[in-house]
Coordinates of C-alpha atoms in Angstrom, one line a residue:
M197 CA 97.6 136.3 99.2
N198 CA 95.4 136.9 96.2
G199 CA 92.3 134.5 95.3
R200 CA 94.3 132.9 92.5
A201 CA 97.6 132.1 94.3
L202 CA 96.1 129.4 96.6
P203 CA 94.7 127.1 93.9
S204 CA 97.9 127.3 91.7
R205 CA 99.9 126.3 95.0
L206 CA 97.4 123.5 95.6
V207 CA 98.2 121.8 92.2
P208 CA 101.5 120.5 93.1
C209 CA 100.0 119.3 96.5
L210 CA 97.3 117.6 94.7
A211 CA 99.9 115.9 92.4
C212 CA 101.7 114.6 95.6
A213 CA 98.6 113.3 97.1
L214 CA 97.6 111.7 93.8
V215 CA 101.1 109.8 93.8
L216 CA 100.6 108.8 97.4
A217 CA 97.0 107.7 96.7
A218 CA 98.4 105.5 93.8
F219 CA 101.0 104.0 95.9
A220 CA 98.5 103.1 98.5
A221 CA 96.1 101.7 96.0
I222 CA 98.8 99.5 94.4
V223 CA 100.1 98.1 97.7
A224 CA 96.6 97.5 99.0
R225 CA 96.1 95.0 96.1
S226 CA 99.5 93.7 96.1
V227 CA 100.6 90.3 97.4
G228 CA 103.3 90.9 99.8
E229 CA 104.6 88.1 102.1
W230 CA 103.3 84.9 101.2
G231 CA 101.3 83.5 104.0
R232 CA 103.6 84.6 106.8
P233 CA 102.6 86.5 109.9
P234 CA 104.2 90.0 110.3
A235 CA 106.0 88.7 113.5
D236 CA 108.0 86.2 111.2
Y237 CA 109.0 89.1 108.6
S238 CA 112.8 89.3 108.8
N239 CA 112.9 93.1 109.5
N240 CA 110.5 92.7 112.3
L241 CA 112.5 89.9 113.7
Q242 CA 115.6 92.2 113.6
A243 CA 113.7 94.9 115.2
E244 CA 113.0 92.3 118.1
A245 CA 116.6 91.2 118.2
L246 CA 117.7 94.8 118.7
G247 CA 115.1 95.3 121.3
A248 CA 116.5 92.3 123.2
G249 CA 120.2 93.5 122.8
H250 CA 121.6 91.2 120.2
L251 CA 122.0 90.8 116.3
Y252 CA 121.1 87.4 115.5
L253 CA 117.5 87.0 114.7
P254 CA 115.2 85.2 117.4
K255 CA 114.3 82.3 115.1
A256 CA 115.0 78.7 115.9
V257 CA 117.3 76.8 113.6
P258 CA 115.7 73.6 112.3
P259 CA 117.8 70.5 113.5
G260 CA 117.6 69.2 110.0
L261 CA 119.3 72.5 108.5
A262 CA 121.9 72.4 111.3
A263 CA 122.7 68.9 110.4
L264 CA 123.3 69.4 106.6
P265 CA 126.9 68.9 105.4
D266 CA 126.4 72.0 103.3
P267 CA 123.6 74.2 104.4
Y268 CA 124.0 76.5 101.4
D269 CA 123.2 73.8 98.8
P270 CA 120.0 75.1 97.3
E271 CA 118.6 71.8 96.7
A272 CA 119.5 70.5 100.2
N273 CA 118.0 73.7 102.0
L274 CA 114.9 73.9 99.8
R275 CA 112.6 72.4 102.3
Y276 CA 113.8 74.7 104.9
R277 CA 113.3 77.8 102.7
M278 CA 109.8 76.9 102.2
P279 CA 107.0 77.0 104.8
P280 CA 106.6 76.1 107.4
Y281 CA 110.2 77.2 108.1
S282 CA 110.3 80.1 105.6
L283 CA 114.1 80.7 105.7
H284 CA 114.5 82.0 102.2
D285 CA 116.8 85.0 102.0
L286 CA 118.1 84.7 105.5
S287 CA 121.8 84.4 106.4
Y288 CA 122.8 81.4 108.2
F289 CA 126.1 81.6 110.0
R290 CA 127.6 79.5 112.9
G291 CA 124.2 78.2 114.0
R292 CA 122.2 81.4 113.8
F293 CA 120.1 83.5 111.5
Y294 CA 120.9 87.0 110.5
L295 CA 119.3 89.8 108.4
Y296 CA 121.2 89.9 105.0
F297 CA 119.4 93.0 103.8
G298 CA 120.4 96.4 105.4
V299 CA 119.8 97.5 108.9
T300 CA 118.7 101.2 108.2
P301 CA 115.0 100.3 107.4
V302 CA 114.9 98.6 110.8
L303 CA 116.5 101.3 112.6
L304 CA 114.4 104.1 110.9
L305 CA 110.9 102.5 110.7
F306 CA 110.4 98.8 111.9
W307 CA 111.8 99.3 115.3
P308 CA 110.4 102.7 116.2
W309 CA 106.9 101.4 114.6
A310 CA 106.8 98.2 116.9
A311 CA 108.0 100.4 119.9
L312 CA 105.3 103.1 119.4
T313 CA 102.5 101.1 118.4
G314 CA 102.9 97.6 119.8
H315 CA 102.5 96.1 116.4
Y316 CA 104.4 94.6 113.7
L317 CA 104.8 96.7 110.4
I318 CA 104.0 94.9 107.1
H319 CA 106.7 94.9 104.5
K320 CA 104.6 96.1 101.8
W321 CA 103.4 99.2 103.6
A322 CA 107.0 99.9 104.9
V323 CA 107.9 100.0 101.1
A324 CA 105.1 102.3 100.3
I325 CA 106.0 104.7 103.2
F326 CA 109.7 104.8 102.0
C327 CA 108.6 105.4 98.4
G328 CA 106.2 108.2 99.5
A329 CA 109.0 109.7 101.5
G330 CA 111.4 109.7 98.6
V331 CA 108.9 111.4 96.2
L332 CA 108.0 114.1 98.7
A333 CA 111.8 114.8 99.1
A334 CA 112.2 115.0 95.3
A335 CA 109.2 117.0 95.0
G336 CA 110.5 119.7 97.6
L337 CA 113.5 119.9 95.6
L338 CA 111.7 120.5 92.3
R339 CA 109.6 123.1 94.0
G340 CA 112.7 125.1 95.4
L341 CA 114.3 125.0 91.9
R342 CA 111.0 126.1 90.2
R343 CA 110.7 129.0 92.7
R344 CA 114.3 130.2 92.4
Y345 CA 115.1 129.6 88.7
F346 CA 111.9 128.9 86.7
P347 CA 109.3 131.5 87.2
E348 CA 107.9 130.8 84.0
V349 CA 107.2 127.1 85.0
G350 CA 103.5 126.8 85.9
S351 CA 102.3 124.9 88.8
A352 CA 100.6 122.4 86.4
V353 CA 104.1 121.8 84.9
L354 CA 105.7 121.3 88.3
A355 CA 102.8 118.9 89.1
C356 CA 103.8 117.0 86.0
G357 CA 107.2 116.8 87.2
I358 CA 106.1 115.3 90.6
L359 CA 103.9 112.8 88.7
A360 CA 107.0 111.8 86.7
L361 CA 109.2 111.2 89.7
G362 CA 106.3 109.2 91.4
L363 CA 104.8 107.3 88.5
A364 CA 107.4 107.1 85.9
T365 CA 110.4 105.7 87.8
G366 CA 109.6 102.1 88.1
I367 CA 108.1 102.5 91.6
P368 CA 104.6 101.3 90.7
V369 CA 106.3 98.2 89.5
L370 CA 108.4 97.9 92.6
L371 CA 105.2 98.1 94.8
Q372 CA 103.3 95.3 93.1
R373 CA 105.5 92.9 95.0
A374 CA 106.8 94.8 97.8
D375 CA 108.3 92.4 100.1
V376 CA 111.7 91.9 102.0
C377 CA 114.0 92.5 98.9
E378 CA 112.1 95.8 98.3
V379 CA 112.4 97.2 101.7
P380 CA 116.0 98.4 101.5
I381 CA 115.7 99.5 97.9
S382 CA 112.7 101.8 98.8
C383 CA 114.6 103.0 101.8
A384 CA 117.8 103.8 99.9
F385 CA 115.7 105.5 97.4
A386 CA 114.0 107.9 100.1
L387 CA 117.5 108.7 101.7
L388 CA 119.2 109.4 98.4
M389 CA 116.5 111.9 97.5
L390 CA 116.8 113.4 100.8
S391 CA 120.6 113.4 100.6
L392 CA 120.2 115.0 96.9
A393 CA 117.7 117.8 98.3
A394 CA 120.4 118.6 101.0
V395 CA 123.1 118.9 98.5
G396 CA 120.7 121.3 96.6
A397 CA 120.2 123.3 99.7
A398 CA 124.0 123.3 100.4
L399 CA 124.6 124.8 96.9
H400 CA 121.9 127.5 97.3
R401 CA 122.6 128.5 100.9
P402 CA 126.2 129.3 101.4
E403 CA 125.7 130.5 104.8
R404 CA 124.4 127.1 105.9
R405 CA 126.4 124.9 103.5
V406 CA 128.3 123.1 106.2
L407 CA 124.9 122.2 108.0
W408 CA 123.2 121.1 104.9
T409 CA 126.3 119.0 103.6
A410 CA 126.5 117.2 107.0
G411 CA 122.8 116.5 106.6
A412 CA 123.5 115.0 103.1
S413 CA 126.3 113.0 104.4
L414 CA 124.0 111.5 107.1
A415 CA 121.4 110.6 104.8
Y416 CA 123.7 108.9 102.4
G417 CA 125.4 107.2 105.2
L418 CA 122.1 105.6 106.1
A419 CA 121.3 104.9 102.6
V420 CA 124.6 102.8 102.3
G421 CA 123.3 100.8 105.5
A422 CA 120.2 100.1 103.5
R423 CA 121.8 99.3 100.2
P424 CA 125.6 99.1 100.1
S425 CA 125.6 99.0 96.2
V426 CA 124.9 102.8 96.3
L427 CA 128.2 103.6 98.0
F428 CA 129.9 105.2 95.0
G429 CA 127.2 107.7 94.6
A430 CA 128.7 109.5 97.8
L431 CA 130.6 111.3 95.3
I432 CA 127.7 113.7 95.2
L433 CA 129.0 114.9 98.7
L434 CA 132.0 116.5 97.1
V435 CA 129.8 118.8 95.0
P436 CA 129.2 121.5 97.8
L437 CA 133.0 121.2 98.6
W438 CA 133.9 121.8 94.9
S439 CA 131.4 124.7 94.9
E440 CA 132.8 126.1 98.0
R441 CA 136.3 126.1 96.6
K442 CA 135.5 127.5 93.2
D443 CA 133.4 130.3 94.8
R444 CA 135.4 131.3 98.0
G445 CA 138.8 130.0 97.3
P446 CA 140.8 126.9 98.1
G447 CA 141.5 127.5 101.7
R448 CA 137.7 127.5 102.7
G449 CA 136.9 123.9 102.4
V450 CA 138.2 122.2 105.6
R451 CA 134.9 122.4 107.7
L452 CA 132.9 121.5 104.7
L453 CA 135.2 118.4 103.9
L454 CA 134.6 117.4 107.5
A455 CA 130.9 117.9 107.2
A456 CA 130.9 115.7 104.0
A457 CA 133.1 113.0 105.5
V458 CA 132.3 112.6 109.1
P459 CA 128.5 111.6 109.2
L460 CA 129.3 109.2 106.2
G461 CA 132.2 107.8 108.0
L462 CA 130.5 107.3 111.2
C463 CA 127.8 105.5 109.5
G464 CA 130.2 103.4 107.6
A465 CA 132.2 102.5 110.8
A466 CA 128.9 101.6 112.5
L467 CA 127.9 99.3 109.5
A468 CA 131.4 97.7 109.6
W469 CA 131.0 97.0 113.3
Y470 CA 127.6 95.5 112.6
N471 CA 129.0 93.4 109.9
W472 CA 132.0 92.4 112.2
A473 CA 129.7 91.4 115.1
R474 CA 127.7 89.2 112.9
F475 CA 130.2 87.7 110.5
H476 CA 133.7 88.5 111.7
S477 CA 134.2 90.6 108.7
P478 CA 133.5 94.4 108.2
L479 CA 132.8 93.9 104.6
E480 CA 130.5 90.8 104.7
F481 CA 126.8 91.8 104.7
G482 CA 125.6 88.2 104.8
Q483 CA 125.5 87.5 101.1
H484 CA 127.8 84.6 101.1
Y485 CA 125.7 83.0 103.8
Q486 CA 122.4 83.6 102.3
L487 CA 119.9 80.7 101.9
A488 CA 118.8 81.4 98.4
A489 CA 117.6 79.5 95.2
D490 CA 121.2 79.6 93.7
R491 CA 124.4 79.5 95.7
Q492 CA 125.7 82.7 96.9
D493 CA 129.0 81.5 98.6
S494 CA 130.6 80.7 95.3
A495 CA 128.7 83.0 92.8
R496 CA 130.8 85.7 91.2
H497 CA 128.5 88.6 92.0
F498 CA 130.5 91.5 90.0
S499 CA 132.3 91.3 86.7
L500 CA 132.8 93.6 83.8
R501 CA 131.7 90.7 81.5
Y502 CA 128.2 91.3 82.6
L503 CA 128.1 94.9 81.7
W504 CA 127.1 94.8 77.9
F505 CA 124.5 92.2 78.6
N506 CA 122.9 94.3 81.5
F507 CA 123.2 97.5 79.6
R508 CA 121.0 96.0 76.8
V509 CA 118.6 94.7 79.3
Y510 CA 118.3 97.8 81.5
F511 CA 118.2 100.4 78.8
L512 CA 117.7 99.1 75.4
A513 CA 115.2 96.0 75.7
P514 CA 111.6 96.9 74.8
V515 CA 108.8 94.9 76.4
R516 CA 106.7 92.7 74.0
L517 CA 103.3 94.2 73.2
S518 CA 100.0 92.4 73.5
P519 CA 96.6 93.3 72.1
V520 CA 95.2 92.4 75.4
F521 CA 95.2 94.1 78.8
P522 CA 97.6 95.2 80.1
Y523 CA 99.1 95.2 76.7
V524 CA 102.7 94.8 78.0
R525 CA 104.7 91.5 78.4
E526 CA 108.3 90.7 79.5
I527 CA 111.2 91.4 77.2
V528 CA 112.9 89.0 75.0
S529 CA 116.3 88.7 76.9
P530 CA 119.5 88.6 74.9
V531 CA 121.6 85.6 75.7
P532 CA 123.3 86.0 79.1
P533 CA 127.0 85.5 79.7
A534 CA 128.4 82.7 81.6
G535 CA 127.7 82.9 85.4
H536 CA 124.9 85.4 85.0
A537 CA 121.7 84.4 87.0
P538 CA 118.5 84.3 85.4
I539 CA 116.7 87.8 84.9
E540 CA 113.6 88.8 86.8
D541 CA 111.3 90.9 84.5
P542 CA 113.6 93.8 83.8
F543 CA 112.8 96.4 81.1
G544 CA 114.8 98.9 79.1
V545 CA 114.2 102.2 80.5
L546 CA 115.3 104.2 77.3
A547 CA 113.0 102.0 75.3
N548 CA 110.0 101.8 77.5
I549 CA 110.3 105.1 79.4
P550 CA 110.7 107.9 76.8
V551 CA 110.6 110.7 79.2
T552 CA 114.1 109.6 80.1
L553 CA 115.4 110.8 77.1
L554 CA 114.5 114.3 78.0
A555 CA 117.6 114.0 80.3
L556 CA 119.6 115.1 77.3
A557 CA 117.7 118.6 77.4
A558 CA 118.8 119.2 81.0
P559 CA 121.4 121.8 79.9
L560 CA 118.7 124.0 78.5
A561 CA 117.9 124.6 82.2
W562 CA 121.1 126.7 82.6
I563 CA 122.1 127.7 79.1
G564 CA 122.1 131.5 78.6
R565 CA 121.8 132.2 82.3
P566 CA 124.2 134.5 84.4
A567 CA 127.2 132.7 85.9
G568 CA 125.7 133.1 89.4
E569 CA 122.6 131.2 88.4
K570 CA 124.2 128.8 85.9
R571 CA 126.8 127.4 88.4
P572 CA 124.4 125.9 91.2
L573 CA 122.1 124.4 88.3
R574 CA 124.9 122.8 86.7
R575 CA 126.5 121.2 89.9
L576 CA 123.2 119.9 91.1
A577 CA 122.4 118.4 87.6
A578 CA 125.9 116.8 88.0
A579 CA 125.0 115.4 91.4
A580 CA 121.9 113.9 90.1
G581 CA 124.1 112.6 87.1
L582 CA 126.5 111.0 89.5
L583 CA 123.9 109.2 91.4
F584 CA 122.4 107.9 88.0
A585 CA 125.8 106.9 86.6
T586 CA 127.3 105.2 89.7
S587 CA 124.2 103.2 90.4
A588 CA 123.8 102.1 86.8
L589 CA 127.5 101.1 86.7
V590 CA 127.3 99.1 89.8
L591 CA 124.2 97.2 88.7
G592 CA 125.5 96.8 85.1
C593 CA 128.4 94.8 86.7
F594 CA 126.2 92.7 89.0
Y595 CA 125.2 89.2 88.0
G596 CA 121.4 89.6 88.2
D597 CA 118.9 91.8 86.6
C598 CA 115.6 92.6 88.0
S599 CA 112.9 95.4 87.7
R600 CA 113.2 96.4 91.3
Y601 CA 116.9 97.2 90.9
E602 CA 116.1 99.8 88.2
V603 CA 114.4 102.1 91.1
E604 CA 118.2 102.6 92.2
F605 CA 119.2 104.6 89.0
L606 CA 115.9 105.5 87.3
P607 CA 114.6 108.3 89.8
A608 CA 117.9 110.3 89.3
L609 CA 117.7 110.1 85.5
V610 CA 113.8 111.1 85.6
L611 CA 114.9 114.1 87.8
L612 CA 117.3 115.2 85.0
A613 CA 114.5 114.7 82.4
V614 CA 112.2 117.1 84.6
L615 CA 115.1 119.5 84.6
G616 CA 115.1 119.3 80.6
I617 CA 111.2 119.9 80.8
F618 CA 111.7 122.9 82.9
G619 CA 114.5 124.1 80.3
L620 CA 112.0 123.6 77.5
E621 CA 109.5 125.7 79.2
R622 CA 111.9 128.5 80.0
L623 CA 113.3 128.4 76.4
T624 CA 109.8 128.8 75.0
A625 CA 108.5 131.4 77.5
G626 CA 106.7 134.2 75.5
A627 CA 106.3 132.1 72.3
P628 CA 102.9 130.4 72.3
A629 CA 103.4 128.2 69.3
A630 CA 106.8 127.1 70.2
K631 CA 105.5 126.5 73.8
L632 CA 102.9 124.2 72.4
L633 CA 105.3 122.2 70.4
A634 CA 107.5 121.9 73.5
R635 CA 104.8 120.8 75.6
L636 CA 103.9 118.1 73.1
A637 CA 107.5 117.0 72.9
W638 CA 107.7 116.5 76.5
G639 CA 104.0 115.8 77.4
L640 CA 103.6 112.9 75.1
P641 CA 106.6 111.1 76.2
L642 CA 105.6 111.7 80.0
A643 CA 102.2 110.4 79.4
A644 CA 103.5 107.4 77.6
S645 CA 106.0 106.8 80.5
I646 CA 103.4 107.0 83.2
A647 CA 101.1 104.7 81.2
F648 CA 103.9 102.1 80.8
N649 CA 104.6 102.2 84.5
L650 CA 100.9 101.6 85.5
L651 CA 100.4 99.0 82.8
C652 CA 103.7 97.2 83.7
S653 CA 102.6 97.3 87.4
A654 CA 99.1 95.6 86.3
E655 CA 101.1 92.9 84.5
H656 CA 103.2 92.2 87.5
Y657 CA 100.0 91.9 89.6
A658 CA 98.8 89.2 87.3
V659 CA 102.3 87.4 87.5
E660 CA 102.4 87.7 91.3
R661 CA 98.9 86.3 91.9
Y662 CA 99.8 83.5 89.4
N663 CA 103.3 82.9 91.4
L664 CA 101.2 82.9 94.7
G665 CA 98.7 80.5 93.3
N666 CA 101.7 78.1 92.2
F667 CA 103.0 78.6 95.8
L668 CA 99.9 77.6 97.4
T669 CA 99.5 74.6 95.2
Q670 CA 102.9 73.5 96.2
L671 CA 102.0 73.6 99.7
G672 CA 98.9 71.4 99.2
R673 CA 96.5 74.5 99.8
T674 CA 94.8 73.9 96.4
E675 CA 91.6 75.4 97.4
E676 CA 93.3 78.8 98.2
A677 CA 95.2 78.7 95.1
V678 CA 92.1 78.6 93.0
P679 CA 91.0 82.3 93.5
E680 CA 94.7 83.5 93.1
F681 CA 94.7 81.9 89.6
R682 CA 91.4 83.4 88.8
R683 CA 92.6 87.0 89.9
A684 CA 95.7 86.3 87.7
V685 CA 93.5 85.5 84.6
A686 CA 91.1 88.4 85.3
A687 CA 93.8 90.9 85.3
R688 CA 95.5 89.4 82.4
P689 CA 92.8 87.5 80.0
D690 CA 95.6 85.9 77.6
F691 CA 97.6 84.3 80.5
A692 CA 97.4 80.9 79.1
E693 CA 99.9 79.4 82.0
A694 CA 97.5 80.8 84.6
Y695 CA 94.6 79.0 82.9
D696 CA 96.5 75.8 82.8
N697 CA 97.2 76.0 86.4
L698 CA 93.8 77.0 87.3
G699 CA 92.5 74.1 85.5
S700 CA 95.0 71.8 87.1
A701 CA 94.0 72.9 90.6
L702 CA 90.5 72.4 89.9
L703 CA 91.0 69.0 88.5
Q704 CA 93.0 68.3 91.8
L705 CA 89.9 69.3 93.7
N706 CA 87.8 66.9 91.4
R707 CA 86.1 69.7 89.6
P708 CA 86.7 68.3 86.0
A709 CA 84.0 70.1 84.3
E710 CA 85.2 73.5 85.4
A711 CA 88.7 72.4 84.6
E712 CA 87.7 71.7 81.2
E713 CA 86.6 75.2 80.7
E714 CA 89.9 76.5 81.8
F715 CA 92.0 74.1 79.7
R716 CA 89.9 75.0 76.5
R717 CA 90.7 78.7 77.3
S718 CA 94.3 78.0 77.4
L719 CA 94.3 75.8 74.3
A720 CA 92.4 78.6 72.4
L721 CA 95.5 80.9 73.2
R722 CA 98.2 78.2 72.7
P723 CA 96.6 76.0 69.8
G724 CA 100.1 74.6 69.1
S725 CA 101.0 73.7 72.9
V726 CA 101.4 70.0 73.6
E727 CA 100.8 70.8 77.3
A728 CA 97.6 72.4 76.7
H729 CA 96.3 69.5 74.7
N730 CA 97.6 67.0 77.4
N731 CA 95.8 69.0 80.2
L732 CA 92.4 69.1 78.2
A733 CA 92.6 65.4 77.5
N734 CA 93.2 64.8 81.4
A735 CA 90.0 66.6 82.2
L736 CA 87.9 64.8 79.5
I737 CA 89.0 61.4 80.6
R738 CA 88.1 62.3 84.0
L739 CA 84.8 63.3 82.7
G740 CA 84.5 60.0 81.1
R741 CA 84.9 61.1 77.5
L742 CA 87.4 58.9 76.4
P743 CA 87.3 59.3 72.7
E744 CA 87.6 63.0 73.0
G745 CA 90.4 62.7 75.4
I746 CA 92.2 60.3 73.0
E747 CA 91.9 62.7 70.3
Q748 CA 93.5 65.4 72.4
Y749 CA 96.4 63.2 73.1
R750 CA 96.7 62.4 69.4
A751 CA 96.7 66.1 68.6
A752 CA 99.4 66.7 71.0
L753 CA 101.5 63.9 69.2
R754 CA 101.0 65.4 65.9
I755 CA 102.6 68.5 67.3
N756 CA 105.4 66.5 68.8
P757 CA 105.6 63.0 67.7
D758 CA 108.5 62.3 70.1
S759 CA 106.7 63.4 73.3
A760 CA 107.2 60.4 75.7
P761 CA 104.7 61.8 78.3
M762 CA 102.0 61.9 75.6
H763 CA 102.8 58.4 74.5
Y764 CA 102.8 57.3 78.0
N765 CA 99.4 58.9 78.8
L766 CA 97.9 57.6 75.7
G767 CA 99.1 54.1 76.6
N768 CA 97.5 54.3 80.1
V769 CA 94.2 55.1 78.5
F770 CA 94.3 52.2 76.2
A771 CA 95.5 49.9 78.9
E772 CA 92.7 51.0 81.2
T773 CA 90.1 50.1 78.5
A774 CA 91.9 46.8 77.6
R775 CA 93.0 47.9 74.2
W776 CA 96.1 45.9 74.7
S777 CA 97.6 46.1 71.2
E778 CA 97.3 49.9 71.0
A779 CA 98.6 50.3 74.5
A780 CA 101.6 48.2 73.7
E781 CA 102.3 50.3 70.6
Q782 CA 102.3 53.5 72.8
Y783 CA 104.4 52.1 75.5
R784 CA 107.0 50.8 73.0
E785 CA 107.3 54.3 71.7
V786 CA 107.9 55.6 75.3
V787 CA 110.9 53.1 75.8
R788 CA 112.2 54.1 72.4
I789 CA 112.3 57.7 73.2
A790 CA 113.0 57.4 76.8
P791 CA 114.7 54.0 77.5
G792 CA 115.4 54.9 81.0
F793 CA 111.9 55.6 81.9
A794 CA 111.2 52.4 84.3
P795 CA 107.4 52.7 84.5
A796 CA 106.9 52.5 80.9
H797 CA 109.0 49.2 80.9
L798 CA 106.7 47.9 83.7
N799 CA 103.3 48.9 82.0
L800 CA 104.7 47.4 78.8
A801 CA 105.3 44.2 80.6
V802 CA 102.0 44.1 81.9
V803 CA 100.2 44.7 78.5
L804 CA 102.5 42.1 76.8
Y805 CA 101.5 39.6 79.3
Q806 CA 97.8 40.4 78.6
L807 CA 98.7 39.8 74.8
G808 CA 100.1 36.3 75.7
Q809 CA 103.7 37.4 75.0
V810 CA 104.8 36.1 78.3
R811 CA 108.7 35.9 77.4
D812 CA 108.8 39.4 76.4
A813 CA 106.8 40.7 79.3
A814 CA 109.3 39.0 81.7
L815 CA 112.1 40.8 79.9
E816 CA 110.3 44.2 80.1
R817 CA 109.7 43.6 83.7
E818 CA 113.3 42.7 84.3
R819 CA 114.5 45.9 82.7
A820 CA 112.0 47.9 84.8
L821 CA 113.2 46.5 88.1
R822 CA 116.8 47.0 87.0
L823 CA 116.1 50.6 86.4
D824 CA 114.2 51.0 89.5
P825 CA 114.2 48.2 92.0
S826 CA 111.5 49.8 94.1
L827 CA 108.9 49.2 91.5
G828 CA 106.6 46.4 92.3
A829 CA 105.0 44.1 90.0
G830 CA 101.8 46.3 89.5
A831 CA 101.1 48.5 86.5
R832 CA 100.6 52.0 85.7

């Protein structure tokens, strides 16, 4: 080995190390499970259940949940989905809880981890491990292709391909909230990359084609056990069979067919038994019994009517840009079709990850090659294309959109794009000027794609910290919520809603001077916001600065004269300072705008009584009690 070979071989290894380090850095700062101990994570509960010899989770059913006439009603089960019960996303069937998401991550990682270490594995680190394994498998596939077909591709270009697979595939975004939902997705990603790498080995090593195909089949069967939605991509297992029949004749594929079908079939049979043992149906994965924010038992989860909307969201929708870090904001969603669930921060991959467009250049990898080289490359590209197309089609028909789902189809598309990059390098070999133009043609989109993923990850960090702050506030843990809101606005300085909620939390903690500062920051970002003026008014009044607070309420009413809450708040201030006529005017506006709002009628009754209008006061009090008999005779 010469002195220059070692450094060039180290470059792809350094790229792998950089990707893994980026994953670890993102996960270390991410939110993960909100306030739950690892022993209560659903995958650890499933590992404990398997160790005890049963499939139901060792988690007590609250008597109140068991007594509900309809436990799947999101409004009725809300208190049980929240702490201290934390039952969200568990499947509830016949008095027991079950894991909705796939069992494969438990079998491959959570159960062995607990058995070997005596400790529970945190979800977010499990996601990082699976994502790292998937990138390493894809990197190994790329390295083999480069060694076999692309001697003109340097180590630095191979390293760029590895960076693309790790940092331009939506994984940095996925890792920012690596929780129970992300575990099966990341596990399936790792197994699909392993399966695709095994298919590549089967295509290039005919003497061991049966063995490699069996390995690909086993990996794919386990991937289905993690994410059943990837089932149709198992068509890639037919690619080695097709290759065998084309290269060696129609009578030589029986063993290969068995190798492709048996491991996958055994995994499918085991999964069907697992479902039957839990839900008495081989095709029930627990979704219809899931305790979620919307009804799962009656939702239409798949329909072709969702396809056009999802295509626009997943492929065409650009993110909104901001002059403030991290510069990217959520998309403006098209109008969803009937029955579609609310979207969760997806983004159009063609519009925002331009390196994906280089998948169109993938044929350059084999054009002009001898037939013996062309066929395996085309067939491997076809396998990657099948993975991409089947996953995209299934998710296109699903009733929900989410950025984490994009990791199911985006890596295969980026892999094809890297093949296109290799093809461009091959085509321009020996032509320095053309090579420079080609590297600009793929280097700039690649850099933009990686930058977008990292910036989008930073945006998700701010949003998740904001969500955690809201969650803690709902639980009454306001003191803990304050630093989460501060982290959100530090990561995204124009996050007006986070300033608002930070100010509200400070106001709850009786820190009105600090709250005023945060509300003024929000108002500077949203000068036309009624809510921002209202929040600032509340802080000013708490500080005893009534004229300034009244002016903020009036500013809100200039924006929206029919805001019943603003009229009500202003009426309360006037009533508290014995400005009875002005209070009566504001309360009358409230009952005009919102005649069913009983407290306004009651407060108006008190004010009218103070003005000596006893008969009118009695009528208003009667209206208030008719609307809400629980109201007493007090005011405000």
